[in-house]
Amino acid sequence: MSDVRFRRARPEDAEEILSIKRDAIEDLEHWQYSPEQVQAWKPKDSYADTFAEAIDDDRFVVHVGEREGRIAGYGALNVPDERIDAVYVHPDHHGQGVATALVKQLELSARFQGIEEIDIVAARNAVPFYESVGYWRLDDEVTTIDDVDVAFVRMRKHVDADGGHGWGDAAAPDGETDPREDGERPDPGAGDAPGGPAIPRIPDPDAPDWFRLEEWLDAGDVDALFESTEDAEE
């Protein structure tokens, strides 16, 4: 990955970022999401202007990774909501460490903003990747896009103020998977199991159109702009 250069996104990157998000979603494993869900989730060409406005908005920090003058992937941090809204990598660059580097850059930006705990709403296929970089699973969430329900997984990580990352780059050791007050980690399959708790829907009424979950859920915009998620791969 030594030939990948990372920088802050610029408004003129919007169309290329939009294309990467679309290609990443189309490449998702269809056993996780149906063709109908993928079609609803993919961003429309008309979103390019909204993407450009969001990139230029101080509420969001957007990083891109470039290889040979082309954007290989991007990630977006929603500062007010303390959440990674998206990490998407073009399928041609999967498995080359681009997603991992983007997550680390977004976490560093979060620390600069005084954020101590960061969430992400991840695509189902991306859950193992986020677990590998220290996030733990909270619960399942559903967003409705063009009348189509699409399921995601909310995850969280502590980012400490001195530059560390809680449990570091690996998954937390046994017994330390969820440091919430009750100390109990939610059952990863609870939302899908018969008789399990209902999957909550995500309220996001104040987000700009480009970032609303019903438009972007990777990474992203978070869950709606870029999002979470994103077909992220290590």
Short mmCIF file of N, CA, C and O in Angstrom, two decimals, residues 12 102 113 120 150 162 187 216 220 233:
data_model
loop_
_atom_site.label_atom_id
_atom_site.label_comp_id
_atom_site.label_asym_id
_atom_site.label_seq_id
_atom_site.Cartn_x
_atom_site.Cartn_y
_atom_site.Cartn_z
N GLU A 12 -14.48 18.90 -5.60
CA GLU A 12 -14.40 18.38 -6.97
C GLU A 12 -14.21 16.86 -7.02
O GLU A 12 -14.24 16.26 -8.10
N LEU A 102 -7.89 4.22 6.13
CA LEU A 102 -8.92 5.25 6.19
C LEU A 102 -9.57 5.29 7.57
O LEU A 102 -9.81 6.37 8.13
N GLN A 113 -10.90 16.22 17.34
CA GLN A 113 -12.16 16.90 17.62
C GLN A 113 -12.64 16.65 19.05
O GLN A 113 -13.73 17.10 19.43
N ILE A 120 -20.18 3.43 14.31
CA ILE A 120 -20.31 3.23 12.87
C ILE A 120 -21.50 2.30 12.65
O ILE A 120 -21.75 1.41 13.47
N VAL A 150 -33.35 -2.24 4.54
CA VAL A 150 -31.97 -2.69 4.45
C VAL A 150 -31.40 -2.75 5.86
O VAL A 150 -31.48 -1.76 6.61
N ASP A 162 -5.07 10.13 24.45
CA ASP A 162 -3.61 10.24 24.34
C ASP A 162 -3.07 9.61 23.06
O ASP A 162 -1.87 9.47 22.90
N ASP A 187 -26.28 -10.04 21.99
CA ASP A 187 -26.19 -11.23 21.17
C ASP A 187 -26.17 -10.81 19.71
O ASP A 187 -27.09 -10.17 19.23
N TRP A 216 -27.88 6.87 2.10
CA TRP A 216 -26.54 6.33 1.92
C TRP A 216 -26.15 5.08 2.60
O TRP A 216 -25.12 4.55 2.34
N GLY A 220 -22.18 5.71 3.73
CA GLY A 220 -21.80 6.13 4.07
C GLY A 220 -22.36 6.78 4.02
O GLY A 220 -22.65 6.67 4.09
N GLU A 233 -12.86 -3.72 3.41
CA GLU A 233 -12.07 -4.91 3.58
C GLU A 233 -10.69 -4.50 4.05
O GLU A 233 -10.21 -3.44 3.75
#
